[in-house]
Tab-separated table of C-alpha atoms in Angstrom:
chain	number	residue	atom	x	y	z
A	486	UNK	CA	85.219	121.046	78.133
A	487	UNK	CA	87.339	118.023	79.061
A	488	UNK	CA	88.334	117.154	82.610
A	489	UNK	CA	91.180	114.833	83.580
A	490	UNK	CA	90.656	112.560	86.561
A	491	UNK	CA	93.889	111.832	88.428
A	492	UNK	CA	94.487	108.734	90.537
A	493	UNK	CA	93.428	109.873	94.039
A	494	UNK	CA	95.285	109.407	97.310
A	495	UNK	CA	93.991	106.044	98.566
A	496	UNK	CA	95.293	106.487	102.113
A	497	UNK	CA	97.518	104.273	104.314
A	498	UNK	CA	100.604	106.027	102.922
A	499	UNK	CA	100.242	104.305	99.540
A	500	UNK	CA	101.872	106.139	96.647
A	501	UNK	CA	100.815	104.018	93.665
A	502	UNK	CA	98.250	101.501	92.464
A	503	UNK	CA	97.736	99.079	89.584
A	504	UNK	CA	94.808	99.705	87.260
A	505	UNK	CA	92.969	96.383	87.260
A	506	UNK	CA	90.145	97.101	84.828
A	507	UNK	CA	87.987	99.798	83.267
A	508	UNK	CA	84.222	99.625	83.774
A	509	UNK	CA	83.620	102.204	81.016
A	510	UNK	CA	84.731	102.742	77.424
A	511	UNK	CA	85.441	105.680	75.129
A	512	UNK	CA	82.240	107.369	73.970
A	513	UNK	CA	80.172	106.104	76.900
A	514	UNK	CA	77.965	108.549	78.797
A	515	UNK	CA	78.562	108.270	82.538
A	516	UNK	CA	76.945	109.678	85.659
A	517	UNK	CA	78.480	111.452	88.628
A	518	UNK	CA	79.922	108.871	91.065
A	519	UNK	CA	79.436	106.000	88.623
A	520	UNK	CA	82.111	103.338	89.098
A	521	UNK	CA	84.533	103.788	86.202
A	522	UNK	CA	87.202	101.249	87.119
A	523	UNK	CA	89.106	99.326	89.752
A	524	UNK	CA	92.639	99.686	91.053
A	525	UNK	CA	94.609	97.367	93.286
A	526	UNK	CA	96.981	98.710	95.895
A	527	UNK	CA	99.391	96.709	98.000
A	528	UNK	CA	96.599	96.305	100.543
A	529	UNK	CA	93.198	96.245	98.862
A	530	UNK	CA	91.071	96.371	95.729
A	531	UNK	CA	89.433	99.777	95.295
A	532	UNK	CA	86.562	100.973	93.091
A	533	UNK	CA	86.961	104.444	91.587
A	534	UNK	CA	83.862	106.648	91.259
A	535	UNK	CA	83.730	109.277	88.529
A	536	UNK	CA	84.115	112.853	89.828
A	537	UNK	CA	82.256	114.194	86.780
A	538	UNK	CA	79.219	113.294	84.679
A	539	UNK	CA	79.774	113.405	80.963
A	540	UNK	CA	81.211	111.390	78.078
A	541	UNK	CA	84.405	109.329	78.288
A	542	UNK	CA	86.815	111.009	75.904
A	543	UNK	CA	89.978	108.988	76.505
A	544	UNK	CA	91.305	106.205	78.751
A	545	UNK	CA	94.823	107.350	79.568
A	546	UNK	CA	96.094	104.218	81.354
A	547	UNK	CA	95.930	100.613	80.177
A	548	UNK	CA	94.779	97.803	82.516
A	549	UNK	CA	97.747	96.207	84.240
A	550	UNK	CA	99.748	99.441	84.441
A	551	UNK	CA	101.023	100.670	87.801
A	552	UNK	CA	100.733	104.442	88.182
A	553	UNK	CA	101.690	106.921	90.931
A	554	UNK	CA	99.056	108.847	92.861
A	555	UNK	CA	98.202	112.039	90.979
A	556	UNK	CA	98.653	110.546	87.497
A	557	UNK	CA	95.850	111.412	84.997
A	558	UNK	CA	94.037	108.160	84.176
A	559	UNK	CA	90.902	109.208	82.273
A	560	UNK	CA	89.624	112.252	80.342
A	561	UNK	CA	85.913	113.094	80.521
A	562	UNK	CA	84.067	115.658	78.369
A	563	UNK	CA	81.741	117.528	80.722
A	564	UNK	CA	80.143	120.893	81.527
A	565	UNK	CA	82.135	123.314	83.684
A	566	UNK	CA	78.990	124.159	85.626
A	567	UNK	CA	78.971	120.804	87.395
A	568	UNK	CA	82.607	120.707	88.409
A	569	UNK	CA	81.831	121.387	92.041
A	570	UNK	CA	79.309	118.551	92.424
A	571	UNK	CA	79.923	116.351	95.507
A	572	UNK	CA	81.957	113.237	94.861
A	573	UNK	CA	81.960	110.137	96.999
A	574	UNK	CA	85.251	108.575	98.021
A	575	UNK	CA	86.751	105.417	96.495
A	576	UNK	CA	85.145	102.228	97.786
A	577	UNK	CA	87.036	99.187	99.060
A	578	UNK	CA	85.593	96.009	97.613
A	579	UNK	CA	85.808	92.371	98.573
A	580	UNK	CA	87.489	92.792	101.980
A	581	UNK	CA	84.829	91.775	104.458
A	582	UNK	CA	80.991	91.735	104.515
A	583	UNK	CA	80.600	95.457	105.179
A	584	UNK	CA	82.860	96.438	102.304
A	585	UNK	CA	81.166	94.025	99.943
A	586	UNK	CA	77.723	95.330	100.899
A	587	UNK	CA	78.847	98.923	100.443
A	588	UNK	CA	80.282	98.056	97.045
A	589	UNK	CA	76.925	96.685	95.894
A	590	UNK	CA	75.074	99.715	97.274
A	591	UNK	CA	77.560	101.978	95.517
A	592	UNK	CA	76.933	100.328	92.181
A	593	UNK	CA	73.184	100.747	92.595
A	594	UNK	CA	73.610	104.436	93.495
A	595	UNK	CA	75.953	105.171	90.630
A	596	UNK	CA	74.009	103.686	87.713
A	597	UNK	CA	70.670	105.183	86.583
A	598	UNK	CA	67.743	102.868	85.719
A	599	UNK	CA	68.042	103.685	82.015
A	600	UNK	CA	71.695	102.648	81.803
A	601	UNK	CA	71.846	99.867	84.391
A	602	UNK	CA	73.930	96.875	83.339
A	603	UNK	CA	74.534	97.737	79.662
A	604	UNK	CA	76.195	95.006	77.627
A	605	UNK	CA	79.550	96.799	77.450
A	606	UNK	CA	79.995	96.882	81.254
A	607	UNK	CA	81.997	94.089	82.836
A	608	UNK	CA	80.012	91.175	84.352
A	609	UNK	CA	79.271	91.292	88.075
A	610	UNK	CA	82.081	89.334	89.709
A	611	UNK	CA	83.839	89.068	93.037
A	612	UNK	CA	87.365	90.517	93.385
A	613	UNK	CA	88.670	86.980	93.800
A	614	UNK	CA	87.056	86.015	90.515
A	615	UNK	CA	88.563	89.022	88.743
A	616	UNK	CA	92.004	88.218	90.147
A	617	UNK	CA	91.731	84.568	89.072
A	618	UNK	CA	90.529	85.625	85.617
A	619	UNK	CA	93.477	88.009	85.173
A	620	UNK	CA	95.947	85.344	86.281
A	621	UNK	CA	94.539	82.853	83.751
A	622	UNK	CA	93.812	85.287	80.916
A	623	UNK	CA	90.075	84.504	80.971
A	624	UNK	CA	87.372	86.915	79.776
A	625	UNK	CA	84.769	87.067	82.555
A	626	UNK	CA	82.053	87.624	79.950
A	627	UNK	CA	82.334	83.974	78.865
A	628	UNK	CA	82.161	82.547	82.411
A	629	UNK	CA	78.799	81.355	83.770
A	630	UNK	CA	78.169	82.855	87.202
A	631	UNK	CA	76.651	80.827	90.045
A	632	UNK	CA	76.832	83.495	92.748
A	633	UNK	CA	74.050	85.800	93.995
A	634	UNK	CA	72.143	87.331	91.051
A	635	UNK	CA	74.392	85.411	88.670
A	636	UNK	CA	77.643	86.986	89.873
A	637	UNK	CA	80.827	85.213	88.837
A	638	UNK	CA	82.731	83.646	91.737
A	639	UNK	CA	86.356	82.477	91.944
A	640	UNK	CA	85.139	78.869	91.792
A	641	UNK	CA	83.291	79.675	88.557
A	642	UNK	CA	86.525	80.978	87.014
A	643	UNK	CA	88.526	77.975	88.190
A	644	UNK	CA	85.872	75.557	86.881
A	645	UNK	CA	85.832	77.351	83.539
A	646	UNK	CA	89.621	77.204	83.373
A	647	UNK	CA	89.639	73.475	84.151
A	648	UNK	CA	87.082	72.772	81.429
A	649	UNK	CA	89.024	74.848	78.908
A	650	UNK	CA	92.339	73.055	79.372
A	651	UNK	CA	93.230	70.970	76.331
A	652	UNK	CA	96.276	68.697	76.091
A	653	UNK	CA	99.089	70.338	74.160
A	654	UNK	CA	100.902	68.354	71.473
A	655	UNK	CA	104.331	67.220	72.530
A	656	UNK	CA	107.222	69.298	71.241
A	657	UNK	CA	110.963	68.834	71.187
A	658	UNK	CA	112.588	69.760	74.477
A	659	UNK	CA	114.563	72.613	72.933
A	660	UNK	CA	111.313	74.410	72.027
A	661	UNK	CA	109.864	74.339	75.546
A	662	UNK	CA	109.629	77.586	77.462
A	663	UNK	CA	112.640	77.821	79.743
A	664	UNK	CA	111.717	80.942	81.708
A	665	UNK	CA	108.578	82.631	83.002
A	666	UNK	CA	108.549	86.323	83.876
A	667	UNK	CA	105.967	87.579	86.368
A	668	UNK	CA	105.490	91.318	86.929
A	669	UNK	CA	106.222	92.368	90.510
A	670	UNK	CA	103.162	94.178	91.779
A	671	UNK	CA	100.530	94.295	94.505
A	672	UNK	CA	101.211	92.482	97.768
A	673	UNK	CA	104.463	90.890	96.597
A	674	UNK	CA	105.887	94.260	95.587
A	675	UNK	CA	104.910	95.785	98.930
A	676	UNK	CA	106.275	92.797	100.858
A	677	UNK	CA	109.583	92.878	99.000
A	678	UNK	CA	110.057	96.593	99.640
A	679	UNK	CA	109.128	96.197	103.306
A	680	UNK	CA	111.500	93.277	103.855
A	681	UNK	CA	114.426	95.061	102.197
A	682	UNK	CA	113.711	98.169	104.257
A	683	UNK	CA	113.515	96.131	107.457
A	684	UNK	CA	116.577	93.980	106.771
A	685	UNK	CA	118.808	96.960	106.000
A	686	UNK	CA	117.403	99.327	108.638
A	687	UNK	CA	116.974	97.298	111.818
A	688	UNK	CA	119.996	95.346	113.137
A	689	UNK	CA	118.539	91.856	113.456
A	690	UNK	CA	119.526	89.349	116.121
A	691	UNK	CA	118.039	85.834	116.063
A	692	UNK	CA	118.129	83.336	118.939
A	693	UNK	CA	116.917	79.721	119.105
A	694	UNK	CA	115.689	77.295	121.745
A	695	UNK	CA	114.545	73.686	121.364
A	696	UNK	CA	111.942	72.559	123.882
A	697	UNK	CA	109.966	69.489	124.926
A	698	UNK	CA	106.299	70.433	124.374
A	699	UNK	CA	104.721	67.061	125.127
A	700	UNK	CA	102.517	68.507	127.879
A	701	UNK	CA	101.311	71.265	125.557
A	702	UNK	CA	100.396	68.707	122.887
A	703	UNK	CA	98.447	66.714	125.500
A	704	UNK	CA	96.704	69.896	126.683
A	705	UNK	CA	95.668	70.767	123.135
A	706	UNK	CA	94.073	67.322	122.756
A	707	UNK	CA	91.985	67.937	125.877
A	708	UNK	CA	91.024	71.435	124.772
A	709	UNK	CA	89.784	70.205	121.384
A	710	UNK	CA	87.281	67.959	123.201
A	711	UNK	CA	85.731	70.900	125.081
A	712	UNK	CA	82.518	72.435	123.664
A	713	UNK	CA	83.994	75.945	124.031
A	714	UNK	CA	86.615	75.125	121.378
A	715	UNK	CA	84.294	73.338	118.953
A	716	UNK	CA	84.824	74.488	115.384
A	717	UNK	CA	88.021	76.366	116.227
A	718	UNK	CA	91.548	75.660	115.050
A	719	UNK	CA	93.206	74.598	118.300
A	720	UNK	CA	96.860	74.258	117.296
A	721	UNK	CA	100.305	74.733	118.850
A	722	UNK	CA	100.244	78.236	117.314
A	723	UNK	CA	97.378	79.145	119.657
A	724	UNK	CA	99.338	78.224	122.773
A	725	UNK	CA	102.526	79.824	121.465
A	726	UNK	CA	100.620	83.059	120.760
A	727	UNK	CA	99.164	83.069	124.276
A	728	UNK	CA	102.542	82.341	125.866
A	729	UNK	CA	104.085	85.093	123.788
A	730	UNK	CA	101.503	87.636	124.968
A	731	UNK	CA	102.090	86.650	128.597
A	732	UNK	CA	105.883	86.829	128.203
A	733	UNK	CA	105.626	90.374	126.823
A	734	UNK	CA	104.358	91.605	130.196
A	735	UNK	CA	107.790	91.087	131.749
A	736	UNK	CA	109.680	91.919	128.544
A	737	UNK	CA	107.902	94.966	127.096
A	738	UNK	CA	110.766	96.102	124.880
A	739	UNK	CA	109.876	93.366	122.382
A	740	UNK	CA	106.494	95.067	121.969
A	741	UNK	CA	108.000	98.410	120.988
A	742	UNK	CA	109.207	100.337	117.949
A	743	UNK	CA	112.070	102.635	116.978
A	744	UNK	CA	111.024	106.187	116.041
A	745	UNK	CA	113.908	107.437	113.915
A	746	UNK	CA	112.448	110.878	113.266
A	747	UNK	CA	111.908	111.726	116.931
A	748	UNK	CA	114.759	109.577	118.242
A	749	UNK	CA	112.462	107.730	120.644
A	750	UNK	CA	111.659	104.146	121.562
A	751	UNK	CA	107.883	103.744	121.628
A	752	UNK	CA	106.761	100.985	124.003
A	753	UNK	CA	103.206	99.749	123.364
A	754	UNK	CA	100.994	98.878	126.307
A	755	UNK	CA	98.689	96.876	124.082
A	756	UNK	CA	99.376	93.942	121.782
A	757	UNK	CA	98.242	93.954	118.156
A	758	UNK	CA	99.475	90.457	117.347
A	759	UNK	CA	100.487	89.908	113.720
A	760	UNK	CA	100.005	86.428	112.252
A	761	UNK	CA	102.041	85.841	109.091
A	762	UNK	CA	99.894	84.128	106.450
A	763	UNK	CA	100.792	82.816	103.004
A	764	UNK	CA	98.100	83.756	100.476
A	765	UNK	CA	97.710	83.495	96.696
A	766	UNK	CA	98.578	87.218	96.537
A	767	UNK	CA	101.743	86.790	98.604
A	768	UNK	CA	102.742	87.013	102.254
A	769	UNK	CA	100.540	89.201	104.436
A	770	UNK	CA	100.666	89.820	108.182
A	771	UNK	CA	97.204	90.776	109.440
A	772	UNK	CA	97.021	91.445	113.149
A	773	UNK	CA	94.640	90.747	116.009
A	774	UNK	CA	93.841	94.013	117.724
A	775	UNK	CA	94.119	94.168	121.543
A	776	UNK	CA	95.165	90.520	121.720
A	777	UNK	CA	96.321	90.958	125.322
A	778	UNK	CA	92.683	91.213	126.437
A	779	UNK	CA	91.550	87.926	124.827
A	780	UNK	CA	91.008	84.624	126.597
A	781	UNK	CA	92.496	81.481	125.094
A	782	UNK	CA	89.139	80.603	123.509
A	783	UNK	CA	88.814	84.116	122.064
A	784	UNK	CA	92.391	84.042	120.803
A	785	UNK	CA	91.827	80.693	119.045
A	786	UNK	CA	88.703	82.104	117.419
A	787	UNK	CA	90.488	85.284	116.342
A	788	UNK	CA	93.399	83.328	114.819
A	789	UNK	CA	91.011	80.968	113.011
A	790	UNK	CA	88.975	83.823	111.527
A	791	UNK	CA	91.936	86.063	110.709
A	792	UNK	CA	93.950	83.427	108.840
A	793	UNK	CA	90.872	82.279	106.890
A	794	UNK	CA	90.094	85.866	105.896
A	795	UNK	CA	93.690	86.583	104.881
A	796	UNK	CA	94.043	83.425	102.772
A	797	UNK	CA	90.804	84.194	100.947
A	798	UNK	CA	92.245	87.584	99.949
A	799	UNK	CA	89.654	89.516	101.956
A	800	UNK	CA	91.777	91.009	104.731
A	801	UNK	CA	90.641	94.555	105.476
A	802	UNK	CA	93.367	97.223	105.209
A	803	UNK	CA	92.842	97.999	108.903
A	804	UNK	CA	93.801	94.416	109.733
A	805	UNK	CA	97.054	94.777	107.813
A	806	UNK	CA	98.284	97.865	109.661
A	807	UNK	CA	99.008	98.802	113.251
A	808	UNK	CA	100.705	95.574	114.344
A	809	UNK	CA	103.046	95.732	117.351
A	810	UNK	CA	104.691	92.271	117.354
A	811	UNK	CA	104.362	89.212	115.097
A	812	UNK	CA	104.520	85.443	114.974
A	813	UNK	CA	105.214	83.185	111.989
A	814	UNK	CA	104.646	79.442	111.788
A	815	UNK	CA	107.086	77.702	109.449
A	816	UNK	CA	106.293	74.392	111.117
A	817	UNK	CA	103.166	73.983	108.982
A	818	UNK	CA	105.522	73.486	106.025
A	819	UNK	CA	107.541	70.818	107.839
A	820	UNK	CA	110.416	73.220	108.561
A	821	UNK	CA	112.305	72.839	111.838
A	822	UNK	CA	113.261	76.487	112.412
A	823	UNK	CA	113.764	79.855	110.731
A	824	UNK	CA	115.368	83.273	111.042
A	825	UNK	CA	112.427	85.586	110.317
A	826	UNK	CA	112.797	89.197	109.198
A	827	UNK	CA	111.055	91.793	111.314
A	828	UNK	CA	107.777	93.239	110.141
A	829	UNK	CA	108.601	96.941	109.491
A	830	UNK	CA	107.898	99.102	112.536
A	831	UNK	CA	108.062	96.189	114.980
A	832	UNK	CA	110.869	95.149	117.317
A	833	UNK	CA	110.332	91.376	117.435
A	834	UNK	CA	108.946	88.369	115.585
A	835	UNK	CA	108.654	84.854	117.005
A	836	UNK	CA	109.029	81.818	114.753
A	837	UNK	CA	107.452	78.420	115.504
A	838	UNK	CA	109.073	75.382	113.909
A	839	UNK	CA	107.536	71.973	113.263
A	840	UNK	CA	106.236	70.025	116.265
A	841	UNK	CA	107.193	66.365	116.004
A	842	UNK	CA	108.257	63.271	117.919
A	843	UNK	CA	111.984	63.088	118.590
A	844	UNK	CA	114.324	61.207	120.921
A	845	UNK	CA	114.734	63.282	124.077
A	846	UNK	CA	116.236	62.879	127.520
A	847	UNK	CA	113.270	62.938	129.897
A	848	UNK	CA	113.731	62.375	133.640
A	849	UNK	CA	117.265	61.106	132.979
A	850	UNK	CA	116.074	58.522	130.471
A	851	UNK	CA	115.932	58.498	126.688
A	852	UNK	CA	112.320	58.789	125.545
A	853	UNK	CA	110.235	59.774	122.522
A	854	UNK	CA	108.775	63.238	123.156
A	855	UNK	CA	107.007	66.000	121.225
A	856	UNK	CA	109.662	68.624	120.511
A	857	UNK	CA	109.800	71.951	118.664
A	858	UNK	CA	112.279	74.748	118.015
A	859	UNK	CA	111.380	78.372	118.673
A	860	UNK	CA	113.328	81.349	117.419
A	861	UNK	CA	112.967	85.055	117.935
A	862	UNK	CA	114.393	87.858	115.809
A	863	UNK	CA	114.575	91.281	117.414
A	864	UNK	CA	115.763	94.797	116.695
A	865	UNK	CA	118.967	95.198	118.686
A	866	UNK	CA	118.478	98.969	118.809
A	867	UNK	CA	115.376	98.423	120.933
A	868	UNK	CA	115.899	95.050	122.603
A	869	UNK	CA	118.992	94.120	124.589
A	870	UNK	CA	120.273	90.575	124.239
A	871	UNK	CA	119.429	89.818	127.861
A	872	UNK	CA	115.781	90.783	127.513
A	873	UNK	CA	115.440	88.996	124.177
A	874	UNK	CA	116.874	85.854	125.749
A	875	UNK	CA	114.599	86.102	128.807
A	876	UNK	CA	111.567	86.498	126.548
A	877	UNK	CA	112.381	83.417	124.468
A	878	UNK	CA	113.225	81.373	127.559
A	879	UNK	CA	109.922	82.392	129.173
A	880	UNK	CA	107.862	81.346	126.148
A	881	UNK	CA	109.695	78.009	126.015
A	882	UNK	CA	109.138	77.380	129.727
A	883	UNK	CA	105.381	77.967	129.436
A	884	UNK	CA	105.144	75.577	126.483
A	885	UNK	CA	107.180	72.938	128.330
A	886	UNK	CA	104.840	73.265	131.317
A	887	UNK	CA	101.532	74.799	130.139
A	888	UNK	CA	100.238	74.736	133.726
A	889	UNK	CA	102.555	77.678	134.399
A	890	UNK	CA	100.959	79.468	131.437
A	891	UNK	CA	97.413	78.826	132.608
A	892	UNK	CA	98.324	80.026	136.084
A	893	UNK	CA	99.348	83.418	134.632
A	894	UNK	CA	96.240	84.003	132.515
């Protein structure tokens, strides 16, 4: 008899996923729990294990299609007697060392010695490599892998793409492509939905303050020379994040959320600090758990590791959920200031503008000083204007005089 396998509930409240690739083909004999394909949600890449042994009868969904949870995606001819066999859960791949190790173990468990690595299975490749290959329309089978055991890495795909580029003959301007259409999916689709929901649900208020941060810049130079900070990214963002955490102690409403269903304001007595990061897959906001308990050195290390992980596309789903308040740094793009939109479920987001030398009145004289502009957007249902203003003023004061920040650590 034939069994249909439906796209399972992948958790985290996700209702759909994009089928990235099939690891099997029609007519292939498969084992129970053998990886049959990969799907990408708004938060992670997930391997799907087969719930039945048998023969692939039909692939019901084409790669690249986005399907709702519960949609039949594959039909497998199997015996009814083995329907109740235990099935392992979908496996996250490529989002941290533990997940990657589990993915490799899962592949070894799911493929018998007689059928291991048949020619029709896709080459072993990292999720980053698969993503790069899809974006460039490259068949992974023709890419030489330099990773462990010959696995294809993202660099392998990019090198292959660079070698394959041939100059195109010039054409008249009226024949050039004038538009490019890119399907909205994955992280960008999730981000767009979240931003629309936030912008039209929470009444945003944004306030600005421009501050002389010369002493903070000088402090950062001294900190970079200390052995404790060696190898860490010691930037203005680090001090701003620490000042923000300290300022939340006296202004807790900015570390809260609005519970519409229960008509309650939920004030958090912990800080899961979100750091907005631009990645090849779109904007993500992973968060540092229990940031209020970290020293400045530990916070610098956490920011360094978190942003590197997010930009490599390996942020774990747990890092992308549960944030309580966020910070975004538009200054790295040379932008003076911004009016950020709240991360859904949070009451405040702080924005750091570019830090640069500007003419400034210092001690009643015109001088060249390091200056930046901070802004904070907050949910006016949760945060009163007075408390939002006090919070922003407090952060600015600690950056103007970092000694006052260090005294409160």
